[in-house]
Amino acid sequence: MSEKQNYKQDGAIRLFGALSGVDEKYLAACENEKKQSGVVVFMHKYGKAMAAVLCLAVLGAGYMAMQTGVKYNDCATSEAPQAVAGAGAERNEAKDMEAAASDAPEADSMEESVLENAEQLQDGTSSEHSVQTSATVEMTLTEARALNVVGQYVPSDWPVGGEVSQVLGLGTANAESVTLFWTYNETKDGFFINIDNLGEELPVWVTEEISENYIVDKEDFTKEYVESQMKSSSEGSEADAHTGRFGILYEDASGYVLVRFNGSGNVDEIWELMN
Amino acid sequence: MKDTEILDLYWERDERAISETQRSYGNYCYSIAFHILHAKEDSEECVNDTWLKAWKAIPPNRPNHLSLFLGAITRNLSFDRWKHKNALKRGNGEMEAALEELEECVPAARSTEDVVEELELKRCLNHFLETLKESDRNVFLRRYWYAEEYSEIAKRYDMKLNTVKTTLFRIRGKLKEYLEEEGVVL
């Protein structure tokens, strides 16, 4: 064994030994977490899904109300469907994911993912996705890149064998967002990338997603992380196709920007794209 | 029997303290020993030594958390035995894997700088743990205090296996960075 290797191993042994001096409170917390009651475990596992279902119901009710009664100042009548694309885009995202989930082998976990994502969208609506205050417009990739703040996070190295099928921008006075849908030519599968300018304060759902490892800081974003978030897709599809979701949190002078991926793709290509 | 009652037995020098401790914490301590040693006989011996050490230590001690007090003794005894038996010999088991991973946290050697005393290292580790989210801290301790396997941790916390791996990978990177910032030389 080399001297360097010995040094490393001695260091590791010292570290392991030193960990015996860990404060009891941490070990106690570690032990206690295991002893959560059944109700707590149930709420921890399914509480979000339950909340998401409620939120979707509320969102759906609001959407229906808009379709029937609310006029849009920015749009002529013929453009009304597009005017509600802000809500529609969110609903479509959820629908797309629901469809993907029902086809995927791990439908349960995907369904959970859908519900969680729907919840994120719902939580986010309080500012950047507000049905009442936002105006969503379809735009080109070039226009998306020109958007203030979020534009600089629009990827440039897209995978081959497909195309950016739709770009939806969502802007309000305080925040903006853009969602880019990418579709493979052959399979019609794909993914979407959502870029949100979160401003200076992180919404609660983002901190929750961070704690659950669905979102990481830019400095923690690695290919290994992408691999860990992307599950192998159903049998019969391409061997290297994976499905999953994750987000990268950037912090710059204007505040936080969150770039989220959701859908299917080749891990190497996704890593290149998101990196 | 409650912990306080067991502790009373120790303080009264009643030998039933050991049998009651064995009954309440035998499996727990054996699990800690076995994760480190991966040998039934050695693990059992460490657990028995734990009772003996506890008998000698209580009184004067009266631990707030008897389980943690016993667990720490078992861990130390098991780790000492592991070091003695292995003496840097490579082998299978979670200990080797856990140590290999911890090697990533060892900062680069820096000439002849002073070696940090063990107490200082423990202080640093506690401070580092303080900076972690509770969920991350628990995963870290499960791996490097209890030497549990990834799959056990994933099951325990209802996490994906890869999430456990990624979480530990991230924490090890942060620990290395932290130790380097603190000027810790191992």
CSV table of C-alpha atoms in Angstrom, one decimal:
chain,number,residue,atom,x,y,z
A,1,MET,CA,0.0,0.0,0.0
A,2,SER,CA,1.4,3.4,-0.9
A,3,GLU,CA,2.3,6.0,1.7
A,4,LYS,CA,-0.4,8.2,0.4
A,5,GLN,CA,-3.0,5.5,0.7
A,6,ASN,CA,-1.9,4.7,4.2
A,7,TYR,CA,-2.2,8.3,5.1
A,8,LYS,CA,-5.7,8.4,3.8
A,9,GLN,CA,-6.7,5.3,5.6
A,10,ASP,CA,-5.2,6.4,8.9
A,11,GLY,CA,-7.1,9.6,8.5
A,12,ALA,CA,-10.3,7.8,7.8
A,13,ILE,CA,-9.8,5.7,10.9
A,14,ARG,CA,-9.1,8.7,13.0
A,15,LEU,CA,-12.3,10.3,11.6
A,16,PHE,CA,-14.3,7.2,12.4
A,17,GLY,CA,-12.9,7.1,15.9
A,18,ALA,CA,-13.5,10.8,16.5
A,19,LEU,CA,-17.1,10.3,15.6
A,20,SER,CA,-17.5,8.5,18.9
A,21,GLY,CA,-17.4,12.0,20.4
A,22,VAL,CA,-20.5,13.1,18.5
A,23,ASP,CA,-22.8,15.1,20.7
A,24,GLU,CA,-25.5,12.9,22.2
A,25,LYS,CA,-28.3,15.2,21.0
A,26,TYR,CA,-27.5,14.3,17.4
A,27,LEU,CA,-27.6,10.6,18.1
A,28,ALA,CA,-30.8,11.0,20.1
A,29,ALA,CA,-32.4,12.8,17.2
A,30,CYS,CA,-31.2,10.1,14.9
A,31,GLU,CA,-32.8,7.5,17.2
A,32,ASN,CA,-36.0,9.4,17.6
A,33,GLU,CA,-36.6,9.9,13.9
A,34,LYS,CA,-36.9,6.1,13.6
A,35,LYS,CA,-39.6,6.1,16.3
A,36,GLN,CA,-42.1,8.3,14.5
A,37,SER,CA,-45.7,7.3,15.1
A,38,GLY,CA,-47.7,5.7,12.4
A,39,VAL,CA,-49.7,8.8,11.9
A,40,VAL,CA,-46.6,10.9,11.6
A,41,VAL,CA,-45.1,8.5,9.1
A,42,PHE,CA,-48.4,8.4,7.1
A,43,MET,CA,-48.6,12.2,7.0
A,44,HIS,CA,-45.0,12.4,6.1
A,45,LYS,CA,-45.4,10.0,3.2
A,46,TYR,CA,-48.8,10.9,2.0
A,47,GLY,CA,-49.5,14.4,3.4
A,48,LYS,CA,-48.1,16.1,0.4
A,49,ALA,CA,-50.1,14.0,-2.0
A,50,MET,CA,-53.2,14.8,-0.1
A,51,ALA,CA,-52.4,18.5,0.0
A,52,ALA,CA,-51.6,18.4,-3.7
A,53,VAL,CA,-55.0,16.8,-4.5
A,54,LEU,CA,-56.7,19.6,-2.6
A,55,CYS,CA,-54.6,22.2,-4.4
A,56,LEU,CA,-55.4,20.7,-7.8
A,57,ALA,CA,-59.1,20.8,-7.0
A,58,VAL,CA,-58.8,24.5,-6.0
A,59,LEU,CA,-56.7,25.3,-9.1
A,60,GLY,CA,-59.2,23.4,-11.3
A,61,ALA,CA,-62.1,25.3,-9.8
A,62,GLY,CA,-60.3,28.6,-10.4
A,63,TYR,CA,-59.6,27.6,-14.0
A,64,MET,CA,-63.2,26.7,-14.6
A,65,ALA,CA,-64.3,30.0,-13.2
A,66,MET,CA,-61.9,31.9,-15.5
A,67,GLN,CA,-63.1,30.0,-18.5
A,68,THR,CA,-66.7,30.9,-17.8
A,69,GLY,CA,-66.6,34.4,-16.4
A,70,VAL,CA,-63.4,36.4,-16.4
A,71,LYS,CA,-62.3,38.7,-19.2
A,72,TYR,CA,-58.7,39.2,-20.1
A,73,ASN,CA,-57.5,42.7,-20.8
A,74,ASP,CA,-54.5,41.6,-22.8
A,75,CYS,CA,-56.2,39.4,-25.3
A,76,ALA,CA,-59.0,39.4,-27.9
A,77,THR,CA,-61.7,36.8,-27.5
A,78,SER,CA,-60.1,34.6,-30.1
A,79,GLU,CA,-56.9,34.6,-28.1
A,80,ALA,CA,-58.5,33.7,-24.8
A,81,PRO,CA,-57.2,30.1,-24.8
A,82,GLN,CA,-53.7,31.3,-25.1
A,83,ALA,CA,-54.3,33.9,-22.5
A,84,VAL,CA,-54.9,31.3,-19.9
A,85,ALA,CA,-51.9,29.3,-20.9
A,86,GLY,CA,-50.3,30.3,-17.7
A,87,ALA,CA,-52.8,28.1,-15.9
A,88,GLY,CA,-52.9,25.8,-18.8
A,89,ALA,CA,-49.2,25.3,-19.0
A,90,GLU,CA,-49.2,24.3,-15.4
A,91,ARG,CA,-52.1,22.0,-15.9
A,92,ASN,CA,-50.5,20.6,-19.0
A,93,GLU,CA,-47.3,19.9,-17.2
A,94,ALA,CA,-49.3,18.0,-14.6
A,95,LYS,CA,-51.3,16.2,-17.3
A,96,ASP,CA,-48.1,15.3,-19.3
A,97,MET,CA,-46.6,13.9,-16.2
A,98,GLU,CA,-49.7,12.1,-15.2
A,99,ALA,CA,-49.8,10.5,-18.7
A,100,ALA,CA,-46.1,9.6,-18.4
A,101,ALA,CA,-46.7,8.2,-14.9
A,102,SER,CA,-49.5,5.9,-16.1
A,103,ASP,CA,-47.2,4.5,-18.8
A,104,ALA,CA,-44.2,4.2,-16.6
A,105,PRO,CA,-43.3,1.0,-14.8
A,106,GLU,CA,-42.9,2.8,-11.6
A,107,ALA,CA,-46.3,4.4,-11.8
A,108,ASP,CA,-46.6,4.8,-8.1
A,109,SER,CA,-43.5,6.8,-7.6
A,110,MET,CA,-44.1,8.8,-10.7
A,111,GLU,CA,-47.6,9.5,-9.6
A,112,GLU,CA,-46.1,10.8,-6.4
A,113,SER,CA,-43.8,12.9,-8.4
A,114,VAL,CA,-46.7,14.3,-10.4
A,115,LEU,CA,-48.6,15.2,-7.3
A,116,GLU,CA,-45.5,16.7,-5.7
A,117,ASN,CA,-44.8,18.7,-8.8
A,118,ALA,CA,-48.4,19.8,-9.0
A,119,GLU,CA,-48.1,20.9,-5.4
A,120,GLN,CA,-44.9,22.9,-6.3
A,121,LEU,CA,-46.7,24.6,-9.1
A,122,GLN,CA,-49.6,25.3,-6.8
A,123,ASP,CA,-47.4,26.7,-4.1
A,124,GLY,CA,-45.6,28.7,-6.7
A,125,THR,CA,-48.8,30.3,-8.0
A,126,SER,CA,-48.9,32.6,-5.0
A,127,SER,CA,-46.3,34.7,-6.9
A,128,GLU,CA,-44.9,33.6,-10.1
A,129,HIS,CA,-47.6,31.3,-11.4
A,130,SER,CA,-50.6,33.3,-10.3
A,131,VAL,CA,-53.6,32.6,-12.6
A,132,GLN,CA,-55.1,36.0,-11.9
A,133,THR,CA,-52.0,38.1,-12.4
A,134,SER,CA,-49.8,36.4,-15.0
A,135,ALA,CA,-50.0,36.5,-18.7
A,136,THR,CA,-48.4,33.6,-20.5
A,137,VAL,CA,-47.2,33.9,-24.1
A,138,GLU,CA,-45.8,31.5,-26.5
A,139,MET,CA,-42.5,32.6,-27.7
A,140,THR,CA,-39.4,31.5,-29.7
A,141,LEU,CA,-36.2,30.2,-28.2
A,142,THR,CA,-34.5,33.4,-29.2
A,143,GLU,CA,-37.1,35.4,-27.4
A,144,ALA,CA,-36.8,33.2,-24.3
A,145,ARG,CA,-33.1,33.8,-24.3
A,146,ALA,CA,-33.7,37.6,-24.4
A,147,LEU,CA,-35.9,37.4,-21.2
A,148,ASN,CA,-34.7,39.4,-18.3
A,149,VAL,CA,-32.9,37.2,-15.7
A,150,VAL,CA,-34.3,33.8,-16.7
A,151,GLY,CA,-33.1,34.2,-20.3
A,152,GLN,CA,-29.5,33.6,-19.4
A,153,TYR,CA,-30.4,30.2,-18.0
A,154,VAL,CA,-32.0,28.9,-21.2
A,155,PRO,CA,-29.8,25.9,-22.3
A,156,SER,CA,-28.0,26.0,-25.5
A,157,ASP,CA,-26.7,22.4,-26.0
A,158,TRP,CA,-30.0,20.6,-26.8
A,159,PRO,CA,-29.9,16.8,-27.4
A,160,VAL,CA,-30.0,15.6,-31.0
A,161,GLY,CA,-32.9,13.7,-32.4
A,162,GLY,CA,-35.6,16.1,-31.3
A,163,GLU,CA,-36.7,19.7,-31.1
A,164,VAL,CA,-37.9,22.4,-28.8
A,165,SER,CA,-41.6,22.0,-29.4
A,166,GLN,CA,-43.0,24.9,-27.4
A,167,VAL,CA,-41.7,27.7,-25.3
A,168,LEU,CA,-44.1,29.4,-22.9
A,169,GLY,CA,-43.1,32.5,-21.0
A,170,LEU,CA,-44.9,33.7,-17.9
A,171,GLY,CA,-44.2,37.2,-16.6
A,172,THR,CA,-45.5,39.3,-13.8
A,173,ALA,CA,-44.3,42.5,-12.3
A,174,ASN,CA,-42.1,40.8,-9.8
A,175,ALA,CA,-41.2,37.5,-11.2
A,176,GLU,CA,-40.9,35.7,-14.5
A,177,SER,CA,-40.7,32.2,-15.7
A,178,VAL,CA,-40.2,30.3,-18.9
A,179,THR,CA,-41.0,26.7,-19.7
A,180,LEU,CA,-39.4,24.9,-22.6
A,181,PHE,CA,-40.9,21.7,-23.9
A,182,TRP,CA,-38.6,19.4,-25.8
A,183,THR,CA,-39.8,16.4,-27.8
A,184,TYR,CA,-38.0,13.5,-29.4
A,185,ASN,CA,-38.8,13.1,-33.0
A,186,GLU,CA,-39.2,9.3,-33.0
A,187,THR,CA,-40.8,8.5,-29.7
A,188,LYS,CA,-42.6,11.8,-29.1
A,189,ASP,CA,-41.4,11.4,-25.5
A,190,GLY,CA,-39.6,14.4,-24.1
A,191,PHE,CA,-39.1,16.6,-21.2
A,192,PHE,CA,-39.6,20.2,-20.1
A,193,ILE,CA,-37.4,22.6,-18.5
A,194,ASN,CA,-38.9,25.3,-16.3
A,195,ILE,CA,-36.8,28.3,-15.3
A,196,ASP,CA,-38.2,30.5,-12.5
A,197,ASN,CA,-36.9,33.7,-11.2
A,198,LEU,CA,-37.7,33.2,-7.5
A,199,GLY,CA,-36.5,36.6,-6.3
A,200,GLU,CA,-34.7,37.1,-3.1
A,201,GLU,CA,-36.6,34.8,-0.8
A,202,LEU,CA,-37.0,31.0,-1.3
A,203,PRO,CA,-40.6,29.8,-1.3
A,204,VAL,CA,-41.3,27.1,1.3
A,205,TRP,CA,-41.8,24.4,-1.3
A,206,VAL,CA,-38.3,25.0,-2.7
A,207,THR,CA,-36.7,24.5,0.7
A,208,GLU,CA,-38.7,21.4,1.1
A,209,GLU,CA,-37.6,20.1,-2.3
A,210,ILE,CA,-34.0,20.9,-1.3
A,211,SER,CA,-34.4,18.9,1.9
A,212,GLU,CA,-35.7,16.0,-0.2
A,213,ASN,CA,-32.9,16.3,-2.6
A,214,TYR,CA,-35.1,17.1,-5.6
A,215,ILE,CA,-33.3,20.5,-5.8
A,216,VAL,CA,-29.6,21.1,-5.3
A,217,ASP,CA,-27.4,24.1,-5.2
A,218,LYS,CA,-25.4,24.7,-8.4
A,219,GLU,CA,-22.2,23.8,-6.6
A,220,ASP,CA,-23.7,20.4,-5.6
A,221,PHE,CA,-25.0,19.7,-9.1
A,222,THR,CA,-23.0,16.7,-10.4
A,223,LYS,CA,-23.5,14.0,-13.0
A,224,GLU,CA,-23.8,11.6,-10.2
A,225,TYR,CA,-26.7,13.6,-8.9
A,226,VAL,CA,-28.4,13.5,-12.3
A,227,GLU,CA,-28.0,9.7,-12.4
A,228,SER,CA,-29.5,9.4,-8.9
A,229,GLN,CA,-32.6,11.3,-9.9
A,230,MET,CA,-33.2,9.6,-13.2
A,231,LYS,CA,-34.8,6.2,-13.1
A,232,SER,CA,-34.6,3.7,-15.9
A,233,SER,CA,-37.6,4.0,-18.2
A,234,SER,CA,-40.0,1.2,-19.1
A,235,GLU,CA,-38.9,-1.9,-20.9
A,236,GLY,CA,-39.1,-1.7,-24.7
A,237,SER,CA,-37.9,1.8,-24.9
A,238,GLU,CA,-34.3,2.8,-25.5
A,239,ALA,CA,-31.9,1.2,-23.1
A,240,ASP,CA,-30.4,4.5,-22.1
A,241,ALA,CA,-33.7,6.3,-21.6
A,242,HIS,CA,-34.3,7.5,-18.1
A,243,THR,CA,-37.1,9.4,-16.5
A,244,GLY,CA,-37.0,11.7,-13.5
A,245,ARG,CA,-37.0,15.2,-12.2
A,246,PHE,CA,-34.6,17.5,-10.4
A,247,GLY,CA,-33.8,21.2,-10.0
A,248,ILE,CA,-30.8,23.3,-9.8
A,249,LEU,CA,-30.8,26.4,-7.6
A,250,TYR,CA,-28.7,29.4,-8.8
A,251,GLU,CA,-28.1,32.5,-6.8
A,252,ASP,CA,-27.0,35.7,-8.4
A,253,ALA,CA,-27.2,39.4,-7.8
A,254,SER,CA,-31.0,39.5,-8.5
A,255,GLY,CA,-31.8,36.6,-6.2
A,256,TYR,CA,-32.6,33.0,-6.7
A,257,VAL,CA,-33.2,31.3,-10.1
A,258,LEU,CA,-34.5,27.8,-10.2
A,259,VAL,CA,-34.0,25.6,-13.2
A,260,ARG,CA,-36.1,22.4,-13.1
A,261,PHE,CA,-35.9,19.4,-15.4
A,262,ASN,CA,-38.8,16.9,-15.7
A,263,GLY,CA,-39.2,14.1,-18.2
A,264,SER,CA,-37.3,11.5,-20.1
A,265,GLY,CA,-33.9,11.5,-21.7
A,266,ASN,CA,-30.4,10.1,-21.9
A,267,VAL,CA,-28.5,10.8,-18.7
A,268,ASP,CA,-25.4,12.0,-20.5
A,269,GLU,CA,-27.4,14.3,-22.7
A,270,ILE,CA,-29.4,15.7,-19.8
A,271,TRP,CA,-26.2,16.3,-17.8
A,272,GLU,CA,-24.7,18.2,-20.8
A,273,LEU,CA,-27.9,20.1,-21.3
A,274,MET,CA,-28.3,21.1,-17.6
A,275,ASN,CA,-24.7,21.7,-16.9
B,1,MET,CA,-38.1,-2.0,32.7
B,2,LYS,CA,-37.6,1.8,32.4
B,3,ASP,CA,-34.1,3.2,32.0
B,4,THR,CA,-34.4,5.0,35.3
B,5,GLU,CA,-35.1,1.7,37.0
B,6,ILE,CA,-32.2,0.0,35.4
B,7,LEU,CA,-29.9,2.8,36.4
B,8,ASP,CA,-31.2,2.5,40.0
B,9,LEU,CA,-30.1,-1.1,39.9
B,10,TYR,CA,-26.7,-0.1,38.8
B,11,TRP,CA,-26.5,2.4,41.5
B,12,GLU,CA,-27.6,-0.1,44.1
B,13,ARG,CA,-25.0,-2.5,42.7
B,14,ASP,CA,-27.7,-5.0,42.0
B,15,GLU,CA,-26.5,-7.5,39.4
B,16,ARG,CA,-29.9,-7.7,37.8
B,17,ALA,CA,-28.9,-4.4,36.2
B,18,ILE,CA,-26.9,-6.4,33.7
B,19,SER,CA,-29.6,-8.8,32.8
B,20,GLU,CA,-32.1,-6.0,32.5
B,21,THR,CA,-29.7,-4.1,30.3
B,22,GLN,CA,-29.2,-7.1,28.2
B,23,ARG,CA,-32.9,-7.6,27.9
B,24,SER,CA,-33.5,-4.0,26.9
B,25,TYR,CA,-30.5,-3.2,24.8
B,26,GLY,CA,-28.9,-6.5,23.8
B,27,ASN,CA,-30.1,-6.4,20.3
B,28,TYR,CA,-29.4,-2.7,19.9
B,29,CYS,CA,-25.8,-3.1,21.0
B,30,TYR,CA,-25.3,-6.3,19.1
B,31,SER,CA,-26.5,-4.5,15.9
B,32,ILE,CA,-23.9,-1.8,16.4
B,33,ALA,CA,-21.1,-4.3,17.0
B,34,PHE,CA,-22.1,-6.5,14.1
B,35,HIS,CA,-22.2,-3.6,11.6
B,36,ILE,CA,-18.6,-2.9,12.5
B,37,LEU,CA,-17.2,-6.3,13.0
B,38,HIS,CA,-19.3,-8.5,10.8
B,39,ALA,CA,-18.6,-11.5,13.0
B,40,LYS,CA,-21.1,-13.1,15.4
B,41,GLU,CA,-18.7,-14.2,18.0
B,42,ASP,CA,-16.7,-10.9,18.1
B,43,SER,CA,-19.9,-8.9,18.3
B,44,GLU,CA,-21.2,-11.0,21.2
B,45,GLU,CA,-18.0,-10.5,23.0
B,46,CYS,CA,-18.1,-6.8,22.5
B,47,VAL,CA,-21.7,-6.6,23.8
B,48,ASN,CA,-20.7,-8.6,26.9
B,49,ASP,CA,-17.7,-6.3,27.4
B,50,THR,CA,-20.1,-3.4,27.1
B,51,TRP,CA,-22.1,-4.6,30.1
B,52,LEU,CA,-18.9,-4.9,32.1
B,53,LYS,CA,-17.8,-1.4,31.2
B,54,ALA,CA,-21.2,-0.1,32.0
B,55,TRP,CA,-21.1,-1.8,35.3
B,56,LYS,CA,-17.8,-0.1,36.1
B,57,ALA,CA,-18.9,3.3,34.8
B,58,ILE,CA,-22.3,3.5,36.5
B,59,PRO,CA,-21.9,4.8,39.1
B,60,PRO,CA,-20.4,7.4,39.1
B,61,ASN,CA,-22.1,8.1,35.8
B,62,ARG,CA,-25.8,8.4,35.4
B,63,PRO,CA,-26.4,8.8,31.7
B,64,ASN,CA,-29.3,10.8,30.4
B,65,HIS,CA,-29.8,8.4,27.5
B,66,LEU,CA,-28.8,4.9,28.6
B,67,SER,CA,-29.2,3.5,25.0
B,68,LEU,CA,-26.7,6.0,23.6
B,69,PHE,CA,-24.4,5.6,26.5
B,70,LEU,CA,-24.3,1.8,25.9
B,71,GLY,CA,-24.2,2.2,22.2
B,72,ALA,CA,-21.2,4.5,22.4
B,73,ILE,CA,-19.3,1.9,24.6
B,74,THR,CA,-20.2,-0.8,22.1
B,75,ARG,CA,-19.1,1.2,19.2
B,76,ASN,CA,-15.7,2.1,20.8
B,77,LEU,CA,-15.1,-1.5,21.9
B,78,SER,CA,-16.0,-2.8,18.5
B,79,PHE,CA,-13.9,-0.3,16.7
B,80,ASP,CA,-10.9,-1.1,18.9
B,81,ARG,CA,-11.4,-4.8,18.2
B,82,TRP,CA,-11.7,-4.1,14.5
B,83,LYS,CA,-8.5,-2.1,14.5
B,84,HIS,CA,-6.7,-4.8,16.5
B,85,LYS,CA,-8.0,-7.6,14.2
B,86,ASN,CA,-7.6,-5.9,10.9
B,87,ALA,CA,-4.5,-3.8,11.5
B,88,LEU,CA,-5.0,-2.2,8.1
B,89,LYS,CA,-5.6,-5.5,6.4
B,90,ARG,CA,-8.1,-5.0,3.6
B,91,GLY,CA,-11.2,-7.1,3.6
B,92,ASN,CA,-14.9,-7.2,3.0
B,93,GLY,CA,-17.6,-5.5,5.1
B,94,GLU,CA,-19.1,-2.2,5.7
B,95,MET,CA,-16.3,-1.0,7.8
B,96,GLU,CA,-13.9,-1.1,4.9
B,97,ALA,CA,-16.4,0.6,2.7
B,98,ALA,CA,-17.2,3.2,5.3
B,99,LEU,CA,-13.6,4.0,5.8
B,100,GLU,CA,-12.8,4.1,2.2
B,101,GLU,CA,-15.5,6.7,1.8
B,102,LEU,CA,-14.2,8.7,4.7
B,103,GLU,CA,-10.8,8.8,3.1
B,104,GLU,CA,-12.4,11.3,0.7
B,105,CYS,CA,-12.8,13.7,3.6
B,106,VAL,CA,-9.2,13.6,4.6
B,107,PRO,CA,-7.5,16.9,3.6
B,108,ALA,CA,-4.3,16.8,1.7
B,109,ALA,CA,-1.2,16.4,3.8
B,110,ARG,CA,0.5,19.7,4.7
B,111,SER,CA,4.2,19.4,5.5
B,112,THR,CA,4.8,19.3,9.2
B,113,GLU,CA,1.8,21.1,10.5
B,114,ASP,CA,0.7,20.1,14.0
B,115,VAL,CA,-1.6,17.2,14.3
B,116,VAL,CA,-4.9,18.3,15.6
B,117,GLU,CA,-5.7,16.7,19.0
B,118,GLU,CA,-8.6,14.3,19.2
B,119,LEU,CA,-10.7,16.6,21.3
B,120,GLU,CA,-10.3,19.4,18.8
B,121,LEU,CA,-11.3,17.0,16.0
B,122,LYS,CA,-14.4,16.0,17.9
B,123,ARG,CA,-15.3,19.6,18.4
B,124,CYS,CA,-14.9,20.2,14.7
B,125,LEU,CA,-17.0,17.3,13.8
B,126,ASN,CA,-19.7,18.4,16.2
B,127,HIS,CA,-19.6,21.8,14.7
B,128,PHE,CA,-19.8,20.4,11.2
B,129,LEU,CA,-22.8,18.3,12.1
B,130,GLU,CA,-24.5,21.3,13.5
B,131,THR,CA,-24.3,22.9,10.1
B,132,LEU,CA,-26.1,20.0,8.4
B,133,LYS,CA,-29.8,19.6,8.0
B,134,GLU,CA,-31.2,17.1,10.5
B,135,SER,CA,-32.2,14.6,7.7
B,136,ASP,CA,-28.6,14.8,6.2
B,137,ARG,CA,-27.1,14.5,9.7
B,138,ASN,CA,-29.1,11.4,10.4
B,139,VAL,CA,-28.1,9.8,7.2
B,140,PHE,CA,-24.4,10.6,7.9
B,141,LEU,CA,-24.5,9.3,11.4
B,142,ARG,CA,-26.3,6.1,10.3
B,143,ARG,CA,-23.5,5.5,7.9
B,144,TYR,CA,-20.5,6.6,9.9
B,145,TRP,CA,-21.5,6.2,13.5
B,146,TYR,CA,-23.6,3.0,13.2
B,147,ALA,CA,-21.8,1.8,10.0
B,148,GLU,CA,-25.1,0.8,8.5
B,149,GLU,CA,-25.3,-0.2,4.9
B,150,TYR,CA,-26.7,2.1,2.2
B,151,SER,CA,-29.7,-0.1,1.7
B,152,GLU,CA,-30.5,-0.2,5.4
B,153,ILE,CA,-30.4,3.6,5.6
B,154,ALA,CA,-32.6,3.9,2.5
B,155,LYS,CA,-35.1,1.5,4.0
B,156,ARG,CA,-35.0,3.2,7.4
B,157,TYR,CA,-35.7,6.7,6.0
B,158,ASP,CA,-37.8,5.6,3.1
B,159,MET,CA,-35.3,7.0,0.6
B,160,LYS,CA,-34.1,5.8,-2.7
B,161,LEU,CA,-30.8,4.0,-2.6
B,162,ASN,CA,-29.2,6.5,-5.0
B,163,THR,CA,-30.5,9.4,-2.9
B,164,VAL,CA,-28.7,8.0,0.1
B,165,LYS,CA,-25.5,7.6,-1.9
B,166,THR,CA,-25.8,11.1,-3.3
B,167,THR,CA,-26.5,12.6,0.0
B,168,LEU,CA,-23.5,11.0,1.6
B,169,PHE,CA,-21.3,12.0,-1.4
B,170,ARG,CA,-22.4,15.6,-0.9
B,171,ILE,CA,-21.8,15.5,2.8
B,172,ARG,CA,-18.4,14.0,2.5
B,173,GLY,CA,-17.5,16.7,0.1
B,174,LYS,CA,-18.7,19.3,2.5
B,175,LEU,CA,-16.8,17.7,5.4
B,176,LYS,CA,-13.6,17.6,3.5
B,177,GLU,CA,-14.1,21.3,2.6
B,178,TYR,CA,-14.9,22.1,6.2
B,179,LEU,CA,-11.9,20.2,7.6
B,180,GLU,CA,-9.6,22.0,5.2
B,181,GLU,CA,-11.0,25.3,6.1
B,182,GLU,CA,-10.5,24.5,9.8
B,183,GLY,CA,-6.9,23.5,9.0
B,184,VAL,CA,-7.4,20.0,10.3
B,185,VAL,CA,-4.7,17.6,9.5
B,186,LEU,CA,-5.5,14.0,10.0
